[in-house]
mmCIF file of C-alpha atoms in Angstrom:
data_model
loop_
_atom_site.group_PDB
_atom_site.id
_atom_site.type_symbol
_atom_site.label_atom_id
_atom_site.label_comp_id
_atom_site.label_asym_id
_atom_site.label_seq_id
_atom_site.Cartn_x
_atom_site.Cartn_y
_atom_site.Cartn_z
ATOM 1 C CA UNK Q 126 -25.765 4.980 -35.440
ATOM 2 C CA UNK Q 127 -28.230 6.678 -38.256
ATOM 3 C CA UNK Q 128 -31.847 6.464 -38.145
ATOM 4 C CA UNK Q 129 -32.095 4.057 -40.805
ATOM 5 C CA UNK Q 130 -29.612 1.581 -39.318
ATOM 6 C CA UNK Q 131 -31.851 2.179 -35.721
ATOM 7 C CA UNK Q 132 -35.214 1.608 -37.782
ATOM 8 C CA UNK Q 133 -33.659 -1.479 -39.483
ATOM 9 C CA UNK Q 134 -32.295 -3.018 -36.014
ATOM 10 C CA UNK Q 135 -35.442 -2.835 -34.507
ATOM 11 C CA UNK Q 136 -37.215 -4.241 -38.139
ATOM 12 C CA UNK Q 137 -34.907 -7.096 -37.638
ATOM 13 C CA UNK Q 138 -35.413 -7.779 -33.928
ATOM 14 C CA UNK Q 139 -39.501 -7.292 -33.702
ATOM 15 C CA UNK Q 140 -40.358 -7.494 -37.358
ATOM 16 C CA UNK Q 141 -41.449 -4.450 -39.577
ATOM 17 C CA UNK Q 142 -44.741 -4.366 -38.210
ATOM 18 C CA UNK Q 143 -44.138 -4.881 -34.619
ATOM 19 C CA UNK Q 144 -41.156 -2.574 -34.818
ATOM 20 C CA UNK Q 145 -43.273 0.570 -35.848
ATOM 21 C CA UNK Q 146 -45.851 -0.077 -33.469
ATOM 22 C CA UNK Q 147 -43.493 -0.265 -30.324
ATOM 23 C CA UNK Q 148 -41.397 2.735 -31.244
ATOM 24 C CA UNK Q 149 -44.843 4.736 -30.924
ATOM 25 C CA UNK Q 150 -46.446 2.951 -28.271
ATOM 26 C CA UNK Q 151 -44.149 1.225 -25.568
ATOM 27 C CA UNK Q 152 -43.508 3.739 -22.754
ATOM 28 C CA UNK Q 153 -39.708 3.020 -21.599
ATOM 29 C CA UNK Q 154 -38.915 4.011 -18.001
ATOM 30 C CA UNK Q 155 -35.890 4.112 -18.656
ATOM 31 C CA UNK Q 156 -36.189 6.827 -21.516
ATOM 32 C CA UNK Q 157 -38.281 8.766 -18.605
ATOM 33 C CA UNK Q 158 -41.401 8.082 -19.940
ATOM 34 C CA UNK Q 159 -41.330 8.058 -23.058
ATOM 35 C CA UNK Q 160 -41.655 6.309 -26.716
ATOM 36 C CA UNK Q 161 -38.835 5.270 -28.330
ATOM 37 C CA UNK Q 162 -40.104 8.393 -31.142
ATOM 38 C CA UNK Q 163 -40.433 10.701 -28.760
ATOM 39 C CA UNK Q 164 -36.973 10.201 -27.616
ATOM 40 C CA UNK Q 165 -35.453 10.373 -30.592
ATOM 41 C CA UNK Q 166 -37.271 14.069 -31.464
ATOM 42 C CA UNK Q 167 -36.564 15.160 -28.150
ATOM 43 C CA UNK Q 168 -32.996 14.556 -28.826
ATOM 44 C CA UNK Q 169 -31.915 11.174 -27.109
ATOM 45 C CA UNK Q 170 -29.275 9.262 -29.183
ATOM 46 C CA UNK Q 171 -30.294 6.328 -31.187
ATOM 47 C CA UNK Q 172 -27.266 4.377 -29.177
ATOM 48 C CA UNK Q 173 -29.274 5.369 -26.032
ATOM 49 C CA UNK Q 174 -32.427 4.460 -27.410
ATOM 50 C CA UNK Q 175 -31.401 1.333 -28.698
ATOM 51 C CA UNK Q 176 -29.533 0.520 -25.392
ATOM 52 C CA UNK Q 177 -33.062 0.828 -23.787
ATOM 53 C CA UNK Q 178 -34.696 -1.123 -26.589
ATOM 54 C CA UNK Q 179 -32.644 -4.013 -25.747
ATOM 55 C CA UNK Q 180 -32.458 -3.618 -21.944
ATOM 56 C CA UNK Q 181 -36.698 -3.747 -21.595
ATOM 57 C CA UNK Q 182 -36.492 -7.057 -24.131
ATOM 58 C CA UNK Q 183 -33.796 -8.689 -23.531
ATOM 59 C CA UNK Q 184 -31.974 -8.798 -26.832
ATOM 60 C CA UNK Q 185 -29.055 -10.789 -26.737
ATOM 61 C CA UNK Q 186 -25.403 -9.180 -26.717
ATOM 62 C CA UNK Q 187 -24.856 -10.883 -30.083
ATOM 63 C CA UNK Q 188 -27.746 -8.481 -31.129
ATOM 64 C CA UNK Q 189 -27.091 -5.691 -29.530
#
């Protein structure tokens, strides 16, 4: 998946807003410790990322 189809997912799950402010600020254990940005510049896949994303919140498989 591309960056802009990851940013967009999460815009559509959380809302623009909301989106932006947890990919700097929530700290996912399961990303050891990290943002969902900092994965992503430290090399995580956006598949992985967005596996974690939905994991921690619950989004449902339709979403996923």
């Amino acid at each position: 998946m591309r960056h802009t189809a990851f940013r967009q997912r999460m815009a559509e799950e959380f809302g623009r807003v909301r989106s932006e402010m947890l990919a700097q600020d929530h700290v996912f254990s399961s990303l050891g410790g990290r943002t969902v940005d900092q994965a992503l510049e430290e090399g995580f896949t956006t598949k992985e990322v967005w596996a974690a994303v939905c994991e921690t919140f619950e989004v449902p498989a339709e979403r996923r």
